[in-house]
Amino acid sequence: MRLYLINPSNPLVSILKVRENRWNRYRVWKPLSLMVLAGLTPPEWDITIVDENLGAPDYPAMPRPDLVGITAFTSQANRAYEVATHFRRLGVPVVMGGIHATMRRDEVMERVDSVVTGEAEGVWPHILEDARHSCLKRRYDGGLADMNDVPLARHDLLVTGYAFGAIQTTRGCPLNCSFCSVTAFNGARYRQRAIPDVVREFQAIREKRVLVVDDNLIGTRPEHIARAKDLFRAMARANLRKEWIAQATINFADDEELLALAAKAGCTGVFIGFESPITEGLLELGKKFNLLKGRDFRASVQRIQRHNILVVGSFIIGLDIDEPGIGTRIAEAASRYGVDHLTVLFLTPLPGTRLWDQMTSQGRIALDAFPEDWKYYTLTFPVARYKHLSLDGIIQEMISCNRHFYSMPRLLRRVCSNWWQRRQPLISLVGSLSYRSNLRLGCEAFADFQRQWGHRYGQ
Ligand code: B12
Ligand code: SF4
C-alpha cells in the first residue's frame, strides 16, 4: 500500500521560495504533522512525504498511490485543493486534516474524500484501515490526543533540504489570545509529552539545529515551569549536542535557573510575542499576560540574552487602537526592548478565532472570496479593513517599521553588540540580512497586492 503525505506550497509566501533566495534555506521548516502521521502509520504502508516548499514534484511521473493525505494551514488551502483534485481525478482517495480542515470542515469536505478534524493520533490508524478496505468515512474527529499516544515522528523520511529539524514537546495554551487559533485547536489545557519520549526523539533528529514547535515551551504555571526544568535537565544529561530555538511567553525571563538550564540544554534563541507596544493594544488582543507584574521588557530581554540566547520579538500591526505612526512606534519599542530580531505581522482574522467572529460580524473582512482568497492569509497581507488605517496606510506602516528596525546602521549596531557580548554574532548577522533581503520582495508583493485588490477595501 502506497501512501503520499503532502504539504502543499503557498506560492505567495516569498520566504518559502527556497531556490529564489539563498537565505531561505534557513526559513523553511519541516512539516512535522506529516512526520507524526508517518510515525503513526503501520509498516505495511510505503510512505513518501512530499513537501512542496522544496519544489512541487511531477506528480504524474510518480507511481500511483493508494491513499493521499494532505495537511494545510489556511494559507495553503487553495493549493491543497489543486493537489486533491489531481489525485481524485485519478481515482485515488484523498484525506485532508490539520488546522484548516478543522476550522473549515464543510468547505474541505466538498473537495476531498475524507476530512479529519482535530489531532490525528486517535484516528489515523483507523483511517488507514478504512482506506485499505475502501470504506473511508466522510469525516473523522480526532479531538485532543492523549500525549502518550504521540509517536516518535519519522525524522528519517525528510532528510535533506532543511537547516533545522523539528520536534514538539507540548500542546495547548490557556491564554486564548483573540487572534490565535491554538486554544481553539489544541485546547486550553497545557499537555506535555513524557520527558524520556522527547529526549529519545531529539536523539533521532539528524540536524544539529532544531525548531521546537511548541506554542509555549515553558507554559504559564509553576508546575509547567517545573516540568520544563526537568526536561532541560534530562536534555543536558543526554548530551544531545543540539542547538534549538523555541517559542515562549515573556515569563521565560523570570527564572534564572530556568534560563540557565535551557541554555545548558542547547537553547540558542527564543521567539516571544510582544504583540503591541501599547497597553490598550494588549488588552484588545486579550494578551493581558504580558502586562502582569508591571513588567520591564528591556530588563526581561536582557536577562534572557545574558544566557547567550537570542530574542526574536513578534508584534502585530492593525489593531483597532493602532493609528498612523504605529510602524515606527513598534520599531522603536523593539529597539528599546533590545530584541535581536523583529517580526511584524498584519492582524489577520484566522478562521476559528475570536477575531474572526468579531470581524465577520462587523463586515470587516475585505478578502473574503473563499477559498481563492485564503492564499493571502499568511499574516503578511492586510486582508481586513482596519479601524484607523487605510490599505495604503497600513502597508506604509509595515514598510516603515521594517525599514526603521533593519536599517543598516541599526543592524550593524546590534551585530556589533552581540559580537562584543559573544552572543552568536554570525547568526545575528545572517538572520538580519535574510530579513533585509526579504524587505525588497515584500515591497514588490505589496505593490502587486494594492494594484490587484485595492478596490475591495472600499476606502
Ligand atoms: C511550526 C509552525 C509553523 C512553521 C511551519 C512548519 C511546517 N511546515 O509545518 C512555520 C514557522 C514555517 C509557520 C509558518 C506559518 N504559520 Co505556523 N505554526 C506552527 C505551529 C507553532 C506548530 C505547527 C506544528 O508543527 N505542530 C505540530 C504538529 C504535530 O501538529 P499539527 O500540525 O497540528 O498536526 C496534527 C493535527 O493537526 C493533525 N493533522 C495535521 N495535518 C494532517 C493531515 C492529515 C491527512 C491528517 C489525517 C491529520 C493531520 O494531525 C497532527 C497530529 O495530531 C502552529 C501552532 C500549532 N500549535 O499548531 C502554527 C500555526 C499552524 N501557524 C499559523 C500561521 C498563521 C502561520 C503563517 C500563515 C503565518 C506566520 N507567519 O506565522 C505561516 C504560513 C506558512 C505557509 N506555509 O503558508 C497558524 C495557522 C492558523 C491557520 N488557520 O492557518 C497556527 C495555528 C498558529 C496560530 N497563531 O494560530 N508555522
Ligand atoms: S498567541 Fe501564544 S499565548 Fe496567545 S493563545 Fe496563541 S499560543 Fe497562546
Coordinates of C-alpha atoms and ligand atoms in Angstrom, one line a residue:
M1 CA 0.0 0.0 0.0
R2 CA 1.5 3.3 -1.1
L3 CA 0.8 6.5 0.9
Y4 CA 1.7 10.0 -0.1
L5 CA 1.7 12.6 2.6
I6 CA 1.7 16.1 1.1
N7 CA 2.5 19.6 2.5
P8 CA 1.2 22.0 -0.2
S9 CA 3.0 25.1 -1.0
N10 CA 1.7 28.7 -0.9
P11 CA 3.1 30.5 -4.0
L12 CA 2.6 33.9 -2.3
V13 CA 4.9 33.1 0.6
S14 CA 8.1 34.6 -0.7
I15 CA 10.1 33.4 2.2
L16 CA 9.3 29.8 1.2
K17 CA 10.6 30.2 -2.3
V18 CA 13.8 28.4 -1.4
R19 CA 15.6 28.4 -4.7
E20 CA 15.0 32.1 -5.4
N21 CA 16.9 33.3 -2.4
R22 CA 19.8 31.5 -0.7
W23 CA 18.9 32.7 2.7
N24 CA 15.5 30.9 2.6
R25 CA 17.1 27.6 3.4
Y26 CA 17.1 29.0 7.0
R27 CA 13.4 29.8 6.8
V28 CA 11.9 26.5 5.5
W29 CA 10.7 24.3 8.3
K30 CA 9.8 20.7 8.3
P31 CA 6.1 19.8 8.1
L32 CA 6.1 18.0 11.5
S33 CA 2.5 17.0 11.2
L34 CA 3.3 14.7 8.3
M35 CA 6.2 13.2 10.1
V36 CA 4.0 12.5 13.1
L37 CA 1.3 10.9 10.8
A38 CA 4.1 8.7 9.3
G39 CA 5.1 7.7 12.8
L40 CA 1.5 6.5 13.4
T41 CA 1.4 4.5 10.2
P42 CA 1.9 0.7 10.3
P43 CA 4.9 -0.8 8.4
E44 CA 2.8 -2.3 5.6
W45 CA 2.4 1.2 4.1
D46 CA 5.1 2.6 1.9
I47 CA 5.3 6.3 2.8
T48 CA 6.5 9.2 0.8
I49 CA 6.4 12.7 2.4
V50 CA 6.2 15.5 -0.2
D51 CA 7.0 19.0 1.0
E52 CA 6.1 21.3 -1.9
N53 CA 8.0 24.1 -0.3
L54 CA 11.1 22.4 -1.6
G55 CA 9.6 22.4 -5.1
A56 CA 6.4 20.6 -6.3
P57 CA 7.2 17.2 -7.8
D58 CA 6.0 16.0 -11.1
Y59 CA 3.0 14.0 -9.7
P60 CA 2.0 12.3 -13.0
A61 CA 5.5 10.9 -13.2
M62 CA 5.3 9.4 -9.7
P63 CA 3.9 5.9 -9.0
R64 CA 0.1 5.9 -8.4
P65 CA -0.5 5.9 -4.6
D66 CA -3.4 4.1 -2.8
L67 CA -4.0 7.0 -0.5
V68 CA -3.1 10.7 -0.3
G69 CA -3.1 12.6 3.0
I70 CA -2.8 16.4 2.8
T71 CA -2.1 18.8 5.6
A72 CA -2.8 22.6 5.3
F73 CA -2.7 25.8 7.2
T74 CA -5.4 28.1 5.9
S75 CA -2.9 29.9 3.6
Q76 CA -2.2 26.6 1.9
A77 CA -5.8 25.6 1.3
N78 CA -6.0 26.6 -2.3
R79 CA -3.0 24.6 -3.3
A80 CA -4.3 21.7 -1.2
Y81 CA -7.5 21.7 -3.2
E82 CA -5.5 21.7 -6.5
V83 CA -3.4 18.7 -5.3
A84 CA -6.6 16.9 -4.1
T85 CA -8.3 17.4 -7.5
H86 CA -5.3 16.0 -9.3
F87 CA -5.3 12.8 -7.3
R88 CA -9.1 12.4 -7.1
R89 CA -9.3 12.6 -10.9
L90 CA -7.0 9.5 -10.9
G91 CA -9.4 7.8 -8.6
V92 CA -7.0 8.0 -5.6
P93 CA -8.8 8.7 -2.3
V94 CA -7.7 12.0 -0.6
V95 CA -7.9 12.6 3.1
M96 CA -7.2 16.1 4.5
G97 CA -6.5 17.2 8.1
G98 CA -4.8 19.9 10.1
I99 CA -5.9 23.3 11.3
H100 CA -7.7 24.5 8.1
A101 CA -9.7 21.2 7.8
T102 CA -10.7 21.6 11.4
M103 CA -11.8 25.2 11.2
R104 CA -13.4 24.9 7.8
R105 CA -14.7 21.4 7.8
D106 CA -17.6 21.8 5.4
E107 CA -15.5 23.7 2.8
V108 CA -12.9 21.0 2.9
M109 CA -15.4 18.2 2.8
E110 CA -16.6 19.4 -0.6
R111 CA -13.2 19.0 -2.0
V112 CA -11.7 15.8 -0.6
D113 CA -13.0 12.3 0.2
S114 CA -12.4 12.4 3.9
V115 CA -11.9 15.3 6.3
V116 CA -10.1 14.8 9.6
T117 CA -10.7 17.4 12.4
G118 CA -8.5 17.7 15.5
E119 CA -5.4 15.8 16.4
A120 CA -4.7 12.6 14.4
E121 CA -3.3 10.2 17.0
G122 CA -6.6 8.7 18.0
V123 CA -8.0 8.2 14.5
W124 CA -5.2 7.8 11.9
P125 CA -4.7 4.0 12.3
H126 CA -8.5 3.5 11.8
I127 CA -8.5 5.8 8.7
L128 CA -5.7 3.7 7.2
E129 CA -7.7 0.5 7.9
D130 CA -10.8 2.0 6.4
A131 CA -8.8 3.1 3.3
R132 CA -7.4 -0.5 3.0
H133 CA -10.9 -1.8 2.9
S134 CA -12.1 1.0 0.6
C135 CA -14.7 2.2 3.2
L136 CA -13.4 5.6 4.2
K137 CA -15.9 7.7 6.1
R138 CA -16.6 11.3 5.0
R139 CA -15.3 12.6 8.3
Y140 CA -13.3 11.7 11.4
D141 CA -12.7 13.7 14.5
G142 CA -9.5 13.1 16.4
G143 CA -10.3 15.6 19.2
L144 CA -7.4 16.2 21.6
A145 CA -4.9 13.4 21.8
D146 CA -3.5 11.7 24.8
M147 CA 0.1 12.8 24.8
N148 CA 1.3 9.3 25.5
D149 CA -0.1 8.4 22.0
V150 CA 2.1 10.9 20.2
P151 CA 4.6 8.7 18.4
L152 CA 8.2 9.2 17.6
A153 CA 8.0 11.3 14.4
R154 CA 9.6 9.8 11.3
H155 CA 12.7 12.1 11.1
D156 CA 14.2 9.6 8.7
L157 CA 11.7 10.4 5.9
L158 CA 12.7 14.1 5.3
V159 CA 16.4 14.3 5.5
T160 CA 17.7 16.9 3.0
G161 CA 17.0 20.5 2.2
Y162 CA 16.4 21.8 5.7
A163 CA 18.6 23.7 8.0
F164 CA 16.5 22.8 11.1
G165 CA 14.9 19.6 12.4
A166 CA 11.6 19.9 14.2
I167 CA 10.1 18.5 17.4
Q168 CA 7.0 19.1 19.6
T169 CA 7.0 18.6 23.4
T170 CA 3.7 20.2 24.5
R171 CA 0.3 21.1 23.1
G172 CA -2.4 23.6 24.1
C173 CA -2.4 27.1 25.5
P174 CA -4.6 28.5 28.2
L175 CA -4.2 32.2 27.2
N176 CA -6.6 32.2 24.2
C177 CA -5.5 35.4 22.6
S178 CA -8.1 36.8 20.2
F179 CA -6.1 36.4 17.0
C180 CA -4.6 32.9 17.6
S181 CA -6.1 29.5 16.7
V182 CA -4.1 27.5 19.2
T183 CA -6.5 27.4 22.1
A184 CA -9.4 26.6 19.8
F185 CA -7.5 23.9 18.1
N186 CA -5.2 22.3 20.7
G187 CA -7.3 23.2 23.8
A188 CA -6.8 25.4 26.8
R189 CA -5.2 22.6 28.8
Y190 CA -1.4 22.6 28.6
R191 CA -0.4 19.0 27.7
Q192 CA 3.1 17.7 27.9
R193 CA 4.8 14.7 26.4
A194 CA 6.7 12.3 28.6
I195 CA 10.3 13.6 29.0
P196 CA 12.0 10.3 28.0
D197 CA 10.0 10.3 24.7
V198 CA 11.1 13.8 24.0
V199 CA 14.8 13.1 24.7
R200 CA 14.6 9.9 22.5
E201 CA 13.1 11.9 19.7
F202 CA 15.7 14.6 19.9
Q203 CA 18.3 11.8 19.6
A204 CA 16.6 10.6 16.3
I205 CA 16.9 14.1 14.7
R206 CA 19.9 14.3 12.4
E207 CA 20.1 18.1 12.0
K208 CA 22.3 19.9 14.5
R209 CA 19.7 22.7 14.8
V210 CA 16.2 22.1 15.8
L211 CA 12.9 24.1 16.0
V212 CA 10.8 23.2 19.0
V213 CA 7.4 24.0 17.6
D214 CA 5.5 24.2 20.9
D215 CA 3.5 27.4 21.1
N216 CA 4.9 27.9 24.6
L217 CA 7.7 25.6 25.6
I218 CA 7.7 26.6 29.3
G219 CA 4.0 27.2 29.9
T220 CA 2.5 29.7 32.3
R221 CA 2.1 28.0 35.7
P222 CA 4.6 26.9 38.3
E223 CA 4.1 23.2 37.5
H224 CA 4.6 23.8 33.8
I225 CA 7.9 25.6 34.6
A226 CA 9.0 22.8 36.9
R227 CA 8.4 20.3 34.0
A228 CA 10.3 22.5 31.6
K229 CA 13.3 22.5 34.0
D230 CA 13.1 18.7 34.3
L231 CA 13.0 18.4 30.5
F232 CA 16.1 20.7 30.2
R233 CA 18.0 18.8 32.8
A234 CA 17.2 15.5 31.0
M235 CA 18.3 17.0 27.7
A236 CA 21.6 18.3 29.2
R237 CA 22.2 14.9 30.8
A238 CA 21.6 13.1 27.4
N239 CA 24.3 15.4 25.9
L240 CA 22.3 15.9 22.7
R241 CA 24.8 18.3 21.1
K242 CA 21.9 20.2 19.5
E243 CA 21.2 23.9 19.3
W244 CA 17.5 24.6 19.4
I245 CA 15.1 27.5 19.2
A246 CA 11.6 27.7 20.7
Q247 CA 8.6 29.9 21.3
A248 CA 7.8 31.1 24.8
T249 CA 5.9 33.7 26.7
I250 CA 7.9 36.6 28.4
N251 CA 7.8 34.8 31.8
F252 CA 10.7 32.8 30.4
A253 CA 12.8 35.7 31.6
D254 CA 11.6 35.4 35.2
D255 CA 13.5 32.4 36.4
E256 CA 17.3 32.4 36.3
E257 CA 17.5 28.7 36.9
L258 CA 15.1 28.0 34.0
L259 CA 17.2 30.2 31.7
A260 CA 20.5 28.6 32.8
L261 CA 19.0 25.1 32.3
A262 CA 17.6 26.0 28.9
A263 CA 21.0 27.3 27.7
K264 CA 22.7 24.2 29.1
A265 CA 20.3 22.0 27.2
G266 CA 21.1 23.9 23.9
C267 CA 18.7 26.8 23.7
T268 CA 20.1 29.5 21.4
G269 CA 17.0 31.5 20.5
V270 CA 13.5 32.3 21.7
F271 CA 10.6 33.7 19.8
I272 CA 8.4 35.9 22.1
G273 CA 5.1 37.5 21.2
F274 CA 5.1 41.1 22.5
E275 CA 2.2 41.8 20.1
S276 CA 1.7 45.5 20.8
P277 CA 3.8 48.3 22.4
I278 CA 0.6 49.8 23.8
T279 CA -1.2 48.6 26.9
E280 CA -4.6 49.1 25.3
G281 CA -3.4 47.0 22.4
L282 CA -2.5 44.1 24.7
L283 CA -5.9 44.3 26.3
E284 CA -7.6 44.4 22.9
L285 CA -5.8 41.2 21.9
G286 CA -6.6 39.5 25.1
K287 CA -2.8 39.2 26.0
K288 CA -3.1 40.5 29.5
F289 CA -0.4 38.0 30.4
N290 CA 2.3 40.4 29.1
L291 CA 1.0 43.1 31.5
L292 CA 1.3 41.1 34.7
K293 CA 3.8 42.1 37.3
G294 CA 4.3 45.6 35.8
R295 CA 6.9 44.1 33.5
D296 CA 10.1 45.8 32.4
F297 CA 10.5 44.3 28.9
R298 CA 14.1 45.6 28.4
A299 CA 15.3 44.0 31.6
S300 CA 13.4 40.8 30.7
V301 CA 15.1 40.6 27.3
Q302 CA 18.5 41.3 28.8
R303 CA 18.1 38.6 31.3
I304 CA 17.4 36.1 28.5
Q305 CA 20.3 37.4 26.4
R306 CA 22.7 37.1 29.3
H307 CA 22.4 33.3 28.8
N308 CA 23.6 33.6 25.2
I309 CA 20.0 33.2 23.9
L310 CA 18.9 35.4 21.1
V311 CA 15.4 37.0 21.3
V312 CA 13.1 37.4 18.4
G313 CA 10.2 39.8 19.2
S314 CA 6.9 39.5 17.4
F315 CA 4.4 42.3 17.0
I316 CA 1.1 42.8 15.3
I317 CA 0.0 45.8 13.3
G318 CA -3.6 46.8 12.5
L319 CA -5.2 46.7 15.9
D320 CA -8.2 49.0 16.5
I321 CA -6.0 51.1 18.7
D322 CA -3.3 51.5 16.0
E323 CA -3.1 54.9 14.3
P324 CA -0.7 56.3 11.7
G325 CA 2.8 56.2 13.2
I326 CA 2.3 52.7 14.7
G327 CA 5.0 51.2 12.4
T328 CA 7.8 53.5 13.8
R329 CA 6.3 53.1 17.3
I330 CA 6.7 49.3 17.1
A331 CA 10.2 49.5 15.7
E332 CA 11.2 51.9 18.4
A333 CA 9.7 49.7 21.1
A334 CA 11.5 46.6 19.7
S335 CA 14.8 48.6 19.7
R336 CA 14.1 49.8 23.3
Y337 CA 13.4 46.3 24.5
G338 CA 16.7 45.3 22.8
V339 CA 15.4 42.3 20.8
D340 CA 17.8 40.8 18.3
H341 CA 15.2 40.4 15.5
L342 CA 11.8 41.7 14.9
T343 CA 8.9 40.1 13.1
V344 CA 5.8 42.2 12.4
L345 CA 2.6 40.6 11.1
F346 CA -0.8 42.1 10.0
L347 CA -3.7 41.5 12.3
T348 CA -5.4 38.6 10.4
P349 CA -8.8 37.1 11.2
L350 CA -8.0 33.3 11.0
P351 CA -11.0 31.0 11.0
G352 CA -11.8 29.7 14.4
T353 CA -10.5 32.7 16.3
R354 CA -12.4 35.2 18.4
L355 CA -11.1 37.9 16.0
W356 CA -12.7 36.0 13.1
D357 CA -16.1 36.1 14.7
Q358 CA -15.7 39.7 15.6
M359 CA -14.5 40.9 12.1
T360 CA -17.0 38.7 10.3
S361 CA -19.9 40.1 12.3
Q362 CA -18.7 43.7 11.7
G363 CA -18.3 43.0 7.9
R364 CA -14.6 44.0 8.1
I365 CA -13.0 41.2 6.1
A366 CA -12.0 42.6 2.8
L367 CA -10.6 39.5 1.2
D368 CA -13.5 37.1 1.7
A369 CA -13.8 35.3 -1.6
F370 CA -13.1 31.9 -0.3
P371 CA -11.4 29.6 -1.0
E372 CA -9.5 31.7 -3.5
D373 CA -8.5 34.4 -1.0
W374 CA -7.1 32.0 1.6
K375 CA -3.8 32.3 -0.1
Y376 CA -3.5 35.8 1.4
Y377 CA -4.0 34.5 4.9
T378 CA -0.2 34.4 5.5
L379 CA -0.3 37.3 8.0
T380 CA 1.9 39.1 5.6
F381 CA -1.0 40.8 3.7
P382 CA -3.6 43.1 5.2
V383 CA -6.8 41.1 4.5
A384 CA -9.2 43.2 6.6
R385 CA -10.4 46.7 7.0
Y386 CA -8.5 48.3 9.8
K387 CA -10.1 50.9 12.0
H388 CA -7.7 53.9 11.7
L389 CA -5.5 52.7 8.8
S390 CA -6.4 52.5 5.1
L391 CA -4.9 49.8 2.9
D392 CA -2.2 52.1 1.7
G393 CA -1.7 53.4 5.2
I394 CA -1.2 50.0 6.9
I395 CA 1.2 48.9 4.2
Q396 CA 3.2 52.0 4.6
E397 CA 3.3 51.5 8.4
M398 CA 4.6 47.9 7.9
I399 CA 7.3 49.1 5.4
S400 CA 8.5 52.0 7.7
C401 CA 8.6 49.6 10.7
N402 CA 10.9 47.2 9.0
R403 CA 13.0 49.9 7.3
H404 CA 13.4 51.5 10.7
F405 CA 14.4 48.4 12.6
Y406 CA 16.5 46.8 9.8
S407 CA 18.3 50.0 8.7
M408 CA 22.0 49.2 8.1
P409 CA 23.3 51.3 10.9
R410 CA 20.9 49.8 13.5
L411 CA 21.5 46.3 12.1
L412 CA 25.3 46.7 12.4
R413 CA 25.0 48.2 15.9
R414 CA 23.1 45.1 17.0
V415 CA 25.5 42.7 15.4
C416 CA 28.5 44.5 17.0
S417 CA 26.8 44.5 20.4
N418 CA 26.3 40.7 20.0
W419 CA 29.9 40.3 18.9
W420 CA 31.1 42.3 21.9
Q421 CA 29.0 40.2 24.3
R422 CA 29.9 37.0 22.4
R423 CA 26.3 36.3 21.6
Q424 CA 26.2 34.5 18.3
P425 CA 27.1 37.5 16.1
L426 CA 27.2 35.4 12.9
I427 CA 23.7 34.0 13.4
S428 CA 22.5 37.5 14.2
L429 CA 24.1 38.9 11.0
V430 CA 22.8 36.1 8.8
G431 CA 19.3 36.4 10.3
S432 CA 19.3 40.2 9.8
L433 CA 20.5 40.1 6.2
S434 CA 17.9 37.5 5.5
Y435 CA 15.2 39.8 6.8
R436 CA 16.6 42.7 4.9
S437 CA 16.7 40.7 1.6
N438 CA 13.0 39.9 2.1
L439 CA 12.0 43.5 2.6
R440 CA 12.5 44.2 -1.1
L441 CA 10.5 41.2 -2.0
G442 CA 7.8 42.3 0.5
C443 CA 7.6 45.8 -1.1
E444 CA 7.1 44.2 -4.6
A445 CA 4.4 41.9 -3.3
F446 CA 2.6 44.8 -1.6
A447 CA 2.6 46.9 -4.8
D448 CA 1.1 43.9 -6.7
F449 CA -1.4 43.4 -4.0
Q450 CA -2.5 47.0 -3.9
R451 CA -2.9 47.2 -7.7
Q452 CA -4.9 44.0 -7.7
W453 CA -7.1 44.2 -4.7
G454 CA -7.2 47.9 -3.6
H455 CA -10.8 48.2 -5.0
R456 CA -12.1 45.7 -2.4
Y457 CA -11.3 47.8 0.6
G458 CA -13.8 50.5 -0.2
Q459 CA -11.6 53.3 1.1
Ligands
B12_1 C1 5.7 25.2 13.4 C2 4.7 26.2 12.9 C3 5.0 26.9 11.7 C4 6.2 26.6 10.8 C5 5.7 25.6 9.7 C6 6.3 24.3 9.7 C7 5.5 23.5 8.7 N1 5.9 23.4 7.5 O1 4.6 22.8 9.1 C8 6.4 28.0 10.2 C9 7.3 28.8 11.1 C10 7.0 27.9 8.8 C11 5.0 28.5 10.2 C12 4.6 29.4 9.3 C13 3.3 29.9 9.3 N2 2.4 29.7 10.2 CO1 2.5 28.5 11.7 N3 2.6 27.4 13.2 C14 3.4 26.5 13.5 C15 3.0 25.9 14.9 C16 3.6 26.7 16.0 C17 3.2 24.4 15.1 C18 2.7 23.5 13.9 C19 3.2 22.1 14.2 O2 4.2 21.7 13.6 N4 2.6 21.4 15.1 C20 2.9 20.0 15.4 C21 2.1 19.0 14.6 C22 2.3 17.6 15.0 O3 0.7 19.3 14.9 P1 -0.3 19.7 13.7 O4 0.4 20.4 12.6 O5 -1.5 20.4 14.4 O6 -0.8 18.3 13.2 C23 -1.6 17.4 13.9 C24 -3.1 17.6 13.5 O7 -3.4 18.9 13.0 C25 -3.4 16.6 12.5 N5 -3.0 16.8 11.1 C26 -2.3 17.8 10.6 N6 -2.2 17.6 9.2 C27 -2.9 16.5 9.0 C28 -3.1 15.8 7.7 C29 -3.9 14.6 7.7 C30 -4.1 13.9 6.5 C31 -4.5 14.2 9.0 C32 -5.3 12.9 9.0 C33 -4.2 14.8 10.2 C34 -3.5 16.0 10.1 O8 -2.6 15.5 13.0 C35 -1.3 16.0 13.5 C36 -1.0 15.2 14.7 O9 -2.0 15.2 15.7 C37 1.4 26.2 14.8 C38 0.7 26.3 16.1 C39 0.0 24.9 16.4 N7 0.0 24.6 17.6 O10 -0.4 24.2 15.5 C40 1.4 27.5 14.0 C41 0.2 27.7 13.1 C42 -0.1 26.4 12.4 N8 0.8 28.7 12.1 C43 -0.1 29.6 11.8 C44 0.2 30.6 10.8 C45 -0.9 31.6 10.7 C46 1.3 30.6 10.0 C47 1.6 31.5 8.9 C48 0.4 31.7 7.9 C49 1.9 32.9 9.3 C50 3.1 33.1 10.1 N9 3.9 34.0 9.6 O11 3.3 32.5 11.2 C51 2.8 30.9 8.2 C52 2.3 30.1 6.9 C53 3.3 29.3 6.2 C54 2.7 28.7 4.9 N10 3.1 27.6 4.5 O12 1.8 29.3 4.3 C55 -1.4 29.4 12.4 C56 -2.3 28.7 11.4 C57 -3.8 29.1 11.5 C58 -4.5 28.8 10.3 N11 -5.8 28.7 10.3 O13 -3.9 28.5 9.2 C59 -1.0 28.5 13.7 C60 -2.1 27.5 14.1 C61 -0.6 29.4 14.8 C62 -1.7 30.5 15.1 N12 -1.2 31.6 15.5 O14 -2.9 30.3 15.1 N13 4.3 27.9 11.2
SF4_2 S1 -0.6 33.8 20.8 FE1 0.7 32.4 22.1 S2 0.0 32.9 24.2 FE2 -1.7 33.6 22.8 S3 -3.1 31.9 22.7 FE3 -1.7 31.7 20.9 S4 -0.1 30.3 21.7 FE4 -1.2 31.1 23.5

